[in-house]
Coordinates of C-alpha atoms in Angstrom, one line a residue:
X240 CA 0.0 0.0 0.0
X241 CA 2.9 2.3 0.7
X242 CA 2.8 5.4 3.0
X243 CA -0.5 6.7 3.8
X244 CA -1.6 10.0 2.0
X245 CA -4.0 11.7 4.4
X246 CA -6.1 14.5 3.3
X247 CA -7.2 15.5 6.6
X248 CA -10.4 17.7 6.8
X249 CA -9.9 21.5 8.4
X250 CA -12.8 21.3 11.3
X251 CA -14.1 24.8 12.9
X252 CA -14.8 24.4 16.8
X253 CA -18.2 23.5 16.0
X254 CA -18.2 20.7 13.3
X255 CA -15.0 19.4 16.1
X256 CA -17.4 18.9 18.8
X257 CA -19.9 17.4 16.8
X258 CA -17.6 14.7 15.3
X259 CA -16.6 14.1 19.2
X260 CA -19.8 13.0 20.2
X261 CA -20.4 10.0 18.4
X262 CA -23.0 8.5 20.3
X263 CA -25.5 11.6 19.1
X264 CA -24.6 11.1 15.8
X265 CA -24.9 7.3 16.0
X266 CA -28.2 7.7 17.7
X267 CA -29.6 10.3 15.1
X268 CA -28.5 8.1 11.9
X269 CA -30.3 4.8 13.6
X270 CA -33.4 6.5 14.0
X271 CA -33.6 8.6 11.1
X272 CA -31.4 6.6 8.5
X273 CA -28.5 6.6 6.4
X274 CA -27.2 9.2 4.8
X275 CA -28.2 11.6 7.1
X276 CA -27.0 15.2 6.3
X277 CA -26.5 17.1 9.7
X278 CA -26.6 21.3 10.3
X279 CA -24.9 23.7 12.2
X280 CA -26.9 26.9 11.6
X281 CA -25.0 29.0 14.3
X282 CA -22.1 28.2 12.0
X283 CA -23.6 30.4 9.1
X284 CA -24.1 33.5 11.4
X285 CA -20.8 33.8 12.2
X286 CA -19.3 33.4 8.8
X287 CA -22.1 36.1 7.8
X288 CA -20.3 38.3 10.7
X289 CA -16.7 37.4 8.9
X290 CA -17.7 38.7 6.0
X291 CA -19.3 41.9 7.5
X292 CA -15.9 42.5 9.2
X293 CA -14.0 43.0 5.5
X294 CA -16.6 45.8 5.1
X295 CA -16.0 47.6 8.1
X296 CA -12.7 47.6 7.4
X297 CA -13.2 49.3 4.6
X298 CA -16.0 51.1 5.6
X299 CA -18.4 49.7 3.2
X300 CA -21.9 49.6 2.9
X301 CA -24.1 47.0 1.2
X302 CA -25.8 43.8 1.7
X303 CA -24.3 39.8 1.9
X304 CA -26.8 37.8 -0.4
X305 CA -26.6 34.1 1.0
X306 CA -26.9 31.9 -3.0
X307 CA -29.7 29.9 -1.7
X308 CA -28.9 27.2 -4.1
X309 CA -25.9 26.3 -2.3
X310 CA -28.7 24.3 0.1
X311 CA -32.0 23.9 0.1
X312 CA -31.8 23.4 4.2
X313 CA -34.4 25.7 6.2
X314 CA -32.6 26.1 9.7
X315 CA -29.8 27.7 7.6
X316 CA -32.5 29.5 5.6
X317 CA -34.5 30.8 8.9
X318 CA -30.9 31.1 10.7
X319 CA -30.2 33.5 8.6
X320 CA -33.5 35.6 8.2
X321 CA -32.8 36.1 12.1
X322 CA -29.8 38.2 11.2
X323 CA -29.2 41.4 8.5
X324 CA -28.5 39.5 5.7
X325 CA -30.0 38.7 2.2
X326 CA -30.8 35.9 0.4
X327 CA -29.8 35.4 -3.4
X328 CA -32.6 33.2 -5.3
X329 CA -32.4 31.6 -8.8
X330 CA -35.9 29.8 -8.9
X331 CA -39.9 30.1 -8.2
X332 CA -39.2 27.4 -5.6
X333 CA -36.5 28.9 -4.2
X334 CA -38.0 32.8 -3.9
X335 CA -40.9 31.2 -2.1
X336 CA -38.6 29.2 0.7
X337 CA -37.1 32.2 1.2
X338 CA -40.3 34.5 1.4
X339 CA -41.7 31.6 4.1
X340 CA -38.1 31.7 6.3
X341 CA -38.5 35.1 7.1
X342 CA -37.3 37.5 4.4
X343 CA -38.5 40.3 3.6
X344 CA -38.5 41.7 -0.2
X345 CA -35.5 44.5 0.2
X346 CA -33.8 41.7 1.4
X347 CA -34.1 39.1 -1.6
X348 CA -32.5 39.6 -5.2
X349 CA -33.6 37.0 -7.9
X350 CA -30.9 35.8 -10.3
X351 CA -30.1 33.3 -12.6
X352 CA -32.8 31.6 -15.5
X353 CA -36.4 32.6 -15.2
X354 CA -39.4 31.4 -16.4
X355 CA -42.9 33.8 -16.4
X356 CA -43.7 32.6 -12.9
X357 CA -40.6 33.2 -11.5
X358 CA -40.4 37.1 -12.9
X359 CA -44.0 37.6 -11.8
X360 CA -43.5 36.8 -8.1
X361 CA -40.3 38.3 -7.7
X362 CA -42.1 41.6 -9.2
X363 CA -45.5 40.7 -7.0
X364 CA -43.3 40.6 -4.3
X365 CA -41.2 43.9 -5.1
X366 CA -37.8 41.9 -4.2
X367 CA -34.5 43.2 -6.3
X368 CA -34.1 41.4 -9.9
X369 CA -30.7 40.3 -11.7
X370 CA -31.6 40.8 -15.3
X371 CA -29.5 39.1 -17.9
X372 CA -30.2 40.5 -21.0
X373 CA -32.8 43.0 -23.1
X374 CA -35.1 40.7 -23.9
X375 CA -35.3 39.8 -19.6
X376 CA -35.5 43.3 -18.9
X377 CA -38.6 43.7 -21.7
X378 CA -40.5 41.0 -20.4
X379 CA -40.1 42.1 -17.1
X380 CA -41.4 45.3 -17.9
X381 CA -44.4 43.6 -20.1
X382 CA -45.5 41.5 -16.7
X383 CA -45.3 45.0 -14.7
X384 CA -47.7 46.7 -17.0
X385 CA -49.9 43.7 -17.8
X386 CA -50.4 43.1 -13.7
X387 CA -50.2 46.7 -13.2
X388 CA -47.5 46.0 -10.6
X389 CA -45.4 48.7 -8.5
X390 CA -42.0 49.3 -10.9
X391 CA -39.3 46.7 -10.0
X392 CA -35.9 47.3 -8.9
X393 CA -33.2 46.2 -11.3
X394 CA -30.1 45.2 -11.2
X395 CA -28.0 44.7 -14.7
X396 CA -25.8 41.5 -15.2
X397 CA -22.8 41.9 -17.3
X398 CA -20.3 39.7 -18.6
X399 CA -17.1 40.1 -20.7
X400 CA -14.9 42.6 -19.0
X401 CA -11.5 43.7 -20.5
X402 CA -8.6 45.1 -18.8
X403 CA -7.0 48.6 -19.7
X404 CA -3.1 48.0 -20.6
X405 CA -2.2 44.7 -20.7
X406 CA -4.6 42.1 -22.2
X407 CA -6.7 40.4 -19.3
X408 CA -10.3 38.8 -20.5
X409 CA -12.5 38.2 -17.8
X410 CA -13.6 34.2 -19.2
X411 CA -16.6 34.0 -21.4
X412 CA -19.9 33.3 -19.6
X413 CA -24.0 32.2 -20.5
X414 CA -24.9 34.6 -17.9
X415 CA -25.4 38.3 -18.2
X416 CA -24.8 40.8 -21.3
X417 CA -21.0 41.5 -22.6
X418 CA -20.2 44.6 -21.4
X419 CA -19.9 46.0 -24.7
X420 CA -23.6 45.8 -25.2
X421 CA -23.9 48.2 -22.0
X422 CA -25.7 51.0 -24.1
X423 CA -28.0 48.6 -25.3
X424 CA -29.2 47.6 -21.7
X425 CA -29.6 51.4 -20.6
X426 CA -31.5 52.6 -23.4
X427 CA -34.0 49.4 -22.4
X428 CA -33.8 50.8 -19.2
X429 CA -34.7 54.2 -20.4
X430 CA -37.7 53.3 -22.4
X431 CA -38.9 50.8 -19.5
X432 CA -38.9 53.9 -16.5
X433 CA -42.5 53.2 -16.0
X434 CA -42.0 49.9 -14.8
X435 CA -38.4 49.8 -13.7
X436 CA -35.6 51.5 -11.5
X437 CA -32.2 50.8 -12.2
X438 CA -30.3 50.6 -9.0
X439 CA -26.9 48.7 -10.0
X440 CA -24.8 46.5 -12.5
X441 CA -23.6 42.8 -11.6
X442 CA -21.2 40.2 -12.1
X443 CA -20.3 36.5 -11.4
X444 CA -17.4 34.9 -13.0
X445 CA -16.6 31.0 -12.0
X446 CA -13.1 31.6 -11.5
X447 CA -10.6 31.8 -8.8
X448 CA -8.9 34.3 -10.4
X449 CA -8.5 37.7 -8.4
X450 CA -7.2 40.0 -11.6
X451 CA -10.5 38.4 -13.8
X452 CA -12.7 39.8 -10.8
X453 CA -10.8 42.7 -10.5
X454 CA -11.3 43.8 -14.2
X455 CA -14.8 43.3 -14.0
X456 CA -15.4 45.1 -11.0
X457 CA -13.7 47.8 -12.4
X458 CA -15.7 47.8 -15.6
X459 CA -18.9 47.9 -13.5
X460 CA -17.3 50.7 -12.2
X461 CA -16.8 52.8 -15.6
X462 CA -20.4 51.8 -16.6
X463 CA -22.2 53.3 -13.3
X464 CA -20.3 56.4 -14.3
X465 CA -22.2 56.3 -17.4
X466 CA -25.4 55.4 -16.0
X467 CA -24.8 58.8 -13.8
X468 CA -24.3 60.6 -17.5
X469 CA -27.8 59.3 -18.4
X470 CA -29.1 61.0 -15.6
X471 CA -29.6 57.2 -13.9
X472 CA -28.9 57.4 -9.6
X473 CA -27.8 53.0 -9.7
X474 CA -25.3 53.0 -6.4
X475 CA -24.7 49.3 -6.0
X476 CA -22.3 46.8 -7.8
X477 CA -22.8 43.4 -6.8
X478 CA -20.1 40.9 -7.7
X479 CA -21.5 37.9 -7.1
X480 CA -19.7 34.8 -5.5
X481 CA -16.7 32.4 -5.4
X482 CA -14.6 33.2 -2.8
X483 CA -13.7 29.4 -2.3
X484 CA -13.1 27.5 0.8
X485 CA -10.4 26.0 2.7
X486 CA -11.2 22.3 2.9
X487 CA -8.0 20.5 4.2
X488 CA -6.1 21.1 7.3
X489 CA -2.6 20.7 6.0
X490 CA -1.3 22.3 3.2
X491 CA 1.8 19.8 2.7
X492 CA -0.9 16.8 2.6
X493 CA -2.4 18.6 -0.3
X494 CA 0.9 19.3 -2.3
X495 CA 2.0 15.9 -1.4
X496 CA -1.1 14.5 -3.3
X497 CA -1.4 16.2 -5.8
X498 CA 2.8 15.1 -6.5
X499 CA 2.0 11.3 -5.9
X500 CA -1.0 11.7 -8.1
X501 CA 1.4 12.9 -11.1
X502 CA 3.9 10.7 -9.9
X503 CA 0.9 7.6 -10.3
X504 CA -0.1 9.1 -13.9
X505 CA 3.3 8.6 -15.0
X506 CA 3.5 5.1 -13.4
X507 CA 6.4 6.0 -11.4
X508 CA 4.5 4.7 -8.2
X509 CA 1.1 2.4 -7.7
X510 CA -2.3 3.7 -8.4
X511 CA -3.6 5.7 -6.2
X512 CA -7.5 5.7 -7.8
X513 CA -9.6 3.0 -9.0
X514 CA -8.6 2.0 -12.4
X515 CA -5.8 4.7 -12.6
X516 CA -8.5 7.7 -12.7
X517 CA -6.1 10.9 -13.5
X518 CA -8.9 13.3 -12.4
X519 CA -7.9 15.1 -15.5
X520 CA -4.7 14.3 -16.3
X521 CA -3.0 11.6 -18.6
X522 CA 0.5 10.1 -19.6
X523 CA 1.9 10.4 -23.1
X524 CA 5.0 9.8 -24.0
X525 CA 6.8 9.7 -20.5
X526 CA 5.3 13.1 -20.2
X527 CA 2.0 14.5 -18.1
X528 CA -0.6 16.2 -20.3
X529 CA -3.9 17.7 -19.5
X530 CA -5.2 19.4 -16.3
X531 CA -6.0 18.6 -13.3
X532 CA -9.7 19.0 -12.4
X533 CA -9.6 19.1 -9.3
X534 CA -10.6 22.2 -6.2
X535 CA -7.9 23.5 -5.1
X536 CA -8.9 21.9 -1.4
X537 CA -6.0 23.9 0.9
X538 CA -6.9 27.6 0.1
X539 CA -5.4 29.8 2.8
X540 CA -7.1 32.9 1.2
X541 CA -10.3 31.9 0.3
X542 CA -13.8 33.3 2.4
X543 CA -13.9 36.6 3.5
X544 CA -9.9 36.8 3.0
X545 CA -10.5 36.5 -0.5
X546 CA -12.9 39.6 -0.4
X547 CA -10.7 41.6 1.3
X548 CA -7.9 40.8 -1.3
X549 CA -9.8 41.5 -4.2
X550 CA -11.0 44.7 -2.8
X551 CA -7.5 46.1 -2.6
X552 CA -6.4 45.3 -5.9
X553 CA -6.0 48.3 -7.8
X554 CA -8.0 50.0 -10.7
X555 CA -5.5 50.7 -13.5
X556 CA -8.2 52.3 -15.7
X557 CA -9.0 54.4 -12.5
X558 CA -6.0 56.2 -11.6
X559 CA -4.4 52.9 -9.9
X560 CA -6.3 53.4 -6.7
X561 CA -7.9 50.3 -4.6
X562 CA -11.2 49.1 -5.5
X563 CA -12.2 49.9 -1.8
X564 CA -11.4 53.3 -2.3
X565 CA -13.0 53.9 -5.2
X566 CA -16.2 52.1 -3.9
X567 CA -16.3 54.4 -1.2
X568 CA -15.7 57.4 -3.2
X569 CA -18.6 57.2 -4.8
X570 CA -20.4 56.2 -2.1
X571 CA -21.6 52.6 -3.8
X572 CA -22.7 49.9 -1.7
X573 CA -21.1 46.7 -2.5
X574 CA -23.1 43.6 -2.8
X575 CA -21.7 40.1 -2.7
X576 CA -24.0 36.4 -3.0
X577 CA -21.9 34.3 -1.0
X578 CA -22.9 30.5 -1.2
X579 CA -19.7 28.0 -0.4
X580 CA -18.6 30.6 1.4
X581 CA -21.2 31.3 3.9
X582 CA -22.0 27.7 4.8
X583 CA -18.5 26.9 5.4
X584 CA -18.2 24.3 8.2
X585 CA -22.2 24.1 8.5
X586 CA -23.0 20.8 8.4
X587 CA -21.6 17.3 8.1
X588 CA -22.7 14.0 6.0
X589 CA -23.1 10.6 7.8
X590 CA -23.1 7.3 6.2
X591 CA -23.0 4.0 7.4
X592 CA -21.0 1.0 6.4
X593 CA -22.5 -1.9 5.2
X594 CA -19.8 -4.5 4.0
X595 CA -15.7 -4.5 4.0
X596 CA -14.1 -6.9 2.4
X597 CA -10.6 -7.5 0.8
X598 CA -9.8 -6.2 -2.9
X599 CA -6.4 -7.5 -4.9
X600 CA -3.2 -8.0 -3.1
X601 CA -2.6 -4.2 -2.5
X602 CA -4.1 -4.4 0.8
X603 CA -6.9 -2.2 -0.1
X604 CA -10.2 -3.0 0.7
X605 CA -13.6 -2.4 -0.8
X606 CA -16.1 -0.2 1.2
X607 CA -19.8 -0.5 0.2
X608 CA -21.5 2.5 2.3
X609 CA -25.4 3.3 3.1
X610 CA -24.9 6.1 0.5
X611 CA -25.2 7.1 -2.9
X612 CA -22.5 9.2 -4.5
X613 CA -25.1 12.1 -5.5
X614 CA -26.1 11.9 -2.0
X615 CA -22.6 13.2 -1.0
X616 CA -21.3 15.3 -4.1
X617 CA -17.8 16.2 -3.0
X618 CA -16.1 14.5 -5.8
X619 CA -18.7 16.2 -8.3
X620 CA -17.0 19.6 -7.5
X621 CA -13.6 18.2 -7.4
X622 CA -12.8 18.3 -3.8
X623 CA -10.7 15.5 -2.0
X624 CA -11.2 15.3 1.7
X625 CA -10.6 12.3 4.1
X626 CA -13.8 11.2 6.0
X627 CA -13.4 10.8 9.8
X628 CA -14.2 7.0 10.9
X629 CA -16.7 7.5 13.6
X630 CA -16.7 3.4 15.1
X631 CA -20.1 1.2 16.2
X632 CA -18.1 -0.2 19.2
X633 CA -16.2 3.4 20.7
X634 CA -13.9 5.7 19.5
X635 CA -10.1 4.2 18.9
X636 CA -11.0 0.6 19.8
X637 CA -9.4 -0.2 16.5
X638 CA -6.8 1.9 16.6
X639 CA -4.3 -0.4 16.9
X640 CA -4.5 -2.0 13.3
X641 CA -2.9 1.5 12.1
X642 CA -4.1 2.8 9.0
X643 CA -6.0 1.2 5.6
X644 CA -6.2 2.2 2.0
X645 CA -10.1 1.8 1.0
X646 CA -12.1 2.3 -2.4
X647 CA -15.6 4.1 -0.9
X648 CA -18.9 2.8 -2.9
X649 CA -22.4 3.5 -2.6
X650 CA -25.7 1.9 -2.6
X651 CA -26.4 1.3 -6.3
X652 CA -26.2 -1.3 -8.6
X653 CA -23.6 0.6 -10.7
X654 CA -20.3 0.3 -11.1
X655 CA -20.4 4.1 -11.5
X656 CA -21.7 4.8 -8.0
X657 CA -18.2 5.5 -6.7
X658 CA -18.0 7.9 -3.5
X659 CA -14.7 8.8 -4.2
X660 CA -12.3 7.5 -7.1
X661 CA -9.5 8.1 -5.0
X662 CA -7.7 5.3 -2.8
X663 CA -9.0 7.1 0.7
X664 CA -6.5 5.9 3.3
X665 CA -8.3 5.8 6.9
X666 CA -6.9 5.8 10.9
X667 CA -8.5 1.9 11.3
X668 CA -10.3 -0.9 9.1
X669 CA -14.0 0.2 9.3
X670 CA -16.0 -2.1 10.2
X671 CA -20.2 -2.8 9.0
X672 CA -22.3 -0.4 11.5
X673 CA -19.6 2.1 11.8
X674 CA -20.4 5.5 10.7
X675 CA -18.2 7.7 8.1
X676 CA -18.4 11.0 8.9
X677 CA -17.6 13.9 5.5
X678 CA -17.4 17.0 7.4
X679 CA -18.2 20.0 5.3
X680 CA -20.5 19.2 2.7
X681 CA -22.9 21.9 3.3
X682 CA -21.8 24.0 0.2
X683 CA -23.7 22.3 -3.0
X684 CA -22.6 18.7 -1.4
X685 CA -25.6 17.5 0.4
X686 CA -28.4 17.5 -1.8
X687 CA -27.1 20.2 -4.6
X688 CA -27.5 16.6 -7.0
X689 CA -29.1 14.1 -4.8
X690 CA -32.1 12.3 -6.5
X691 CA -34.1 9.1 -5.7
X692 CA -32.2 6.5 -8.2
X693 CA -33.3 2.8 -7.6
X694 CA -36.4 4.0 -5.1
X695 CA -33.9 5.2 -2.6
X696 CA -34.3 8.2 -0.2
X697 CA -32.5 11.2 -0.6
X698 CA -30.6 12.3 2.8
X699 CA -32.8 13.3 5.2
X700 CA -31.6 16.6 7.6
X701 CA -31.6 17.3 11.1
X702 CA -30.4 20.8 12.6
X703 CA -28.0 20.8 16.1
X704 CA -27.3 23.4 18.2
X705 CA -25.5 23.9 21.5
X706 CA -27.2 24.3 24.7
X707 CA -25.4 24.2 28.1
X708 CA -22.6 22.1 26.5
X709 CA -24.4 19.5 25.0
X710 CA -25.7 18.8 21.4
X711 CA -29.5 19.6 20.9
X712 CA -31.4 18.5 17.6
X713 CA -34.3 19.0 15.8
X714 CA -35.6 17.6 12.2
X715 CA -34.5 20.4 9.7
X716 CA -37.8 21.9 8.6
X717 CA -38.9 21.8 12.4
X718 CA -36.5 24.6 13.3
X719 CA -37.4 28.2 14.2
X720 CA -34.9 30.6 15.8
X721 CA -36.7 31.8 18.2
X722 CA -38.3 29.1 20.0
X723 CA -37.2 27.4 22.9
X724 CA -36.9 24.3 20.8
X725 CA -34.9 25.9 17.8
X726 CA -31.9 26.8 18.7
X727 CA -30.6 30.3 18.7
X728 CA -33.4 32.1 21.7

């Protein structure tokens, strides 16, 4: 098997306490079933207060947008309606969780795809709406008049940015309008005054890449100035999500990995997936081609560090000066729709083991788990964590057989059903009734993909809180901030 390659999981204080009362957790899955998707909504007020920190700092205004498609979960949901924040929605179903948790309109923005229902009740409703494109913002305007509705606040997505100087694209995106096309949007804007009030522009670019979100906040910049030239008052920019998360504890385990892994490729060392998986990357001729697709799973600025970076990179265009600066120049609010992010350390997945038994003469050995891999969609977004072993019979009382390289599977009768492709290398053989614990899977992990393949249930969740230094619970949509048996009083 060779030495073990550990990606141990980072754990907050909370999710750390959790994972040390197994009994709870043991209790909790035998009564409600495997998997079993667990919450820490306390967690997501504090990262909302993280983030609030970078704008003090600053001293920014604006509003944190939770991207409710990040989890459907309603402690989280209601958690948050208890605090200042905002929720970001992208469907009918999701706008109306929201409206029942707590939120009121001025405090809800709908983005992404809509369909007529979806523009209706968001305009019924009067919350803020991310429009994509003219023919968005015309429809919009033809519901308003048709239902003779109140005029709708508007926010304009754009896409496309390019750098002054040196060459730097933001990457090409479905959503929003290219920047170039900016006119285009405002003189919709202009003939739609009845019916609409323009008060900001948008972006969200799936990248990691601070410059890319730098140039297009910069660009939303330039075109707010010419939205004041129009005679227009917008004063937000909202710049969506993706500051990333820090999964793993070490960042040596990570760059030791990810080495082995190319190492493996090559076949300069055994496997270290099932059937040589090279999450991206491939051998030809003695040399390592491709890219690996994979989250970069150790990010020490990532959260509301990553904010805070971006929002002192400098404005070339702009005289050179911080983005901060300029943001409070001009007195903008800054929006930001936060969804990995703000459920960082939130919640945990359980599954229970079903059957070990011995695979090839590596030593590894083949896991079958109460659990179907869209049940627990880590490996979907490219993220390699170890799960903690969480035994039937006590904690360490297998310690002493050191640690095992294992292939995880689920439930179904596919060879595709594969909960990680990675060889995960555990403390202790796991034993049937043992329960593996995958600590942060609250961001698009727990039920972002899970369906109800073969007639089996989707995870069911449970919400825990801390009360007088023990772990209290309730069923998910049974919890209410502020009632004795919620939580947060």
């Amino acid at each position: 098997m060779g030495r073990p390659l550990h990606l141990e999981p980072r754990l907050g204080a909370r999710l750390r306490s959790l994972l040390q009362s197994p009994g709870l957790l043991h209790l909790l899955t035998d009564a409600l079933g495997s998997p079993l998707n667990v919450l820490v909504p306390d967690q997501i007020a504090e990262n909302l207060e993280r983030f609030r920190s970078v704008y003090r700092r600053h001293h920014l205004s604006g509003q944190v947008f939770f991207a409710h498609k990040a989890n459907r979960s309603s402690s989280l949901l209601r958690r948050l309606a208890a605090t200042d924040a905002g929720v970001d929605v992208a469907s009918l179903g999701e706008l109306q969780h929201a409206l029942g948790a707590g939120f009121a309109s001025d405090r809800i923005v709908a983005t992404g795809p809509k369909n007529p229902q979806f523009l209706w009740l968001a305009a019924r409703a009067g919350v803020t709406v991310g429009v994509d494109s003219v023919g968005e913002l015309d429809q919009l305007a033809g519901l308003v008049r048709g239902h003779a509705l109140p005029r709708v606040r508007v926010l304009l997505r754009l896409s496309g940015f390019e750098a002054a100087g040196v060459r730097v694209l933001s990457r090409r995106s479905r959503f929003g309008s290219p920047v170039r096309e900016a006119d285009r949007l405002l003189e919709a804007v202009e003939r739609h005054r009845d019916t609409v009030e323009l008060t900001g522009v948008a972006y969200h670019l799936d990248t990691t890449s601070l410059t890319e979100k730098a140039t297009a906040l910069e660009g939303c910049l330039t075109v707010l100035e010419e939205c004041r030239s129009r005679g227009l008052r917008p004063r937000a920019v909202d710049i969506g999500g993706g500051f990333g998360v820090n999964y793993l504890a070490h960042q040596e385990q990570w760059e030791r990995y990810t080495t082995q892994l190319t190492e493996a490729v090559l076949g300069r060392r055994p496997p270290l997936t099932w059937q040589g998986h090279g999450y991206g990357l491939r051998a030809e001729g003695g040399t390592v081609r491709g890219a690996l697709g994979l989250y970069p799973a150790h990010r020490p600025v990532a959260g509301e560090r990553y904010l805070d970076e971006l929002l002192a990179q400098p404005a070339p265009s702009l005289g050179g000066r911080p983005l901060a600066a300029l943001l409070l120049e001009y007195l903008y609010d800054l929006h930001i729709e936060p969804g990995r992010a703000l459920v960082d350390q939130c919640g945990i997945t359980l599954a229970r083991v079903l059957e070990v038994r011995d695979f090839g003469t590596g030593g590894e050995l083949l896991v079958r788990l109460a659990l179907k891999a869209d049940d627990m969609a880590l490996e979907e977004h490219g993220v390699l964590m170890d799960p903690v072993v969480l035994p039937r019979d006590g904690a360490g009382a297998r310690a002493e057989g050191g640690p095992v390289g294992v292939h995880l599977f689920g439930s179904l009768c596919l060879e595709t059903d594969m909960i990680t492709r990675r060889t995960v290398f555990l403390p202790c053989r796991p034993e049937p009734g043992d329960l593996l614990a995958f600590a942060n899977t609250a961001g698009y992990a727990m039920d972002f993909h899970a369906g109800h393949a073969q007639h089996q249930p989707v995870a069911r969740k449970v919400a825990v809180w801390e009360d007088g230094g023990s772990w209290r619970w309730s069923l998910d949509e049974q919890y209410w901030p502020t009632t004795p048996s919620g939580g947060q009083q």
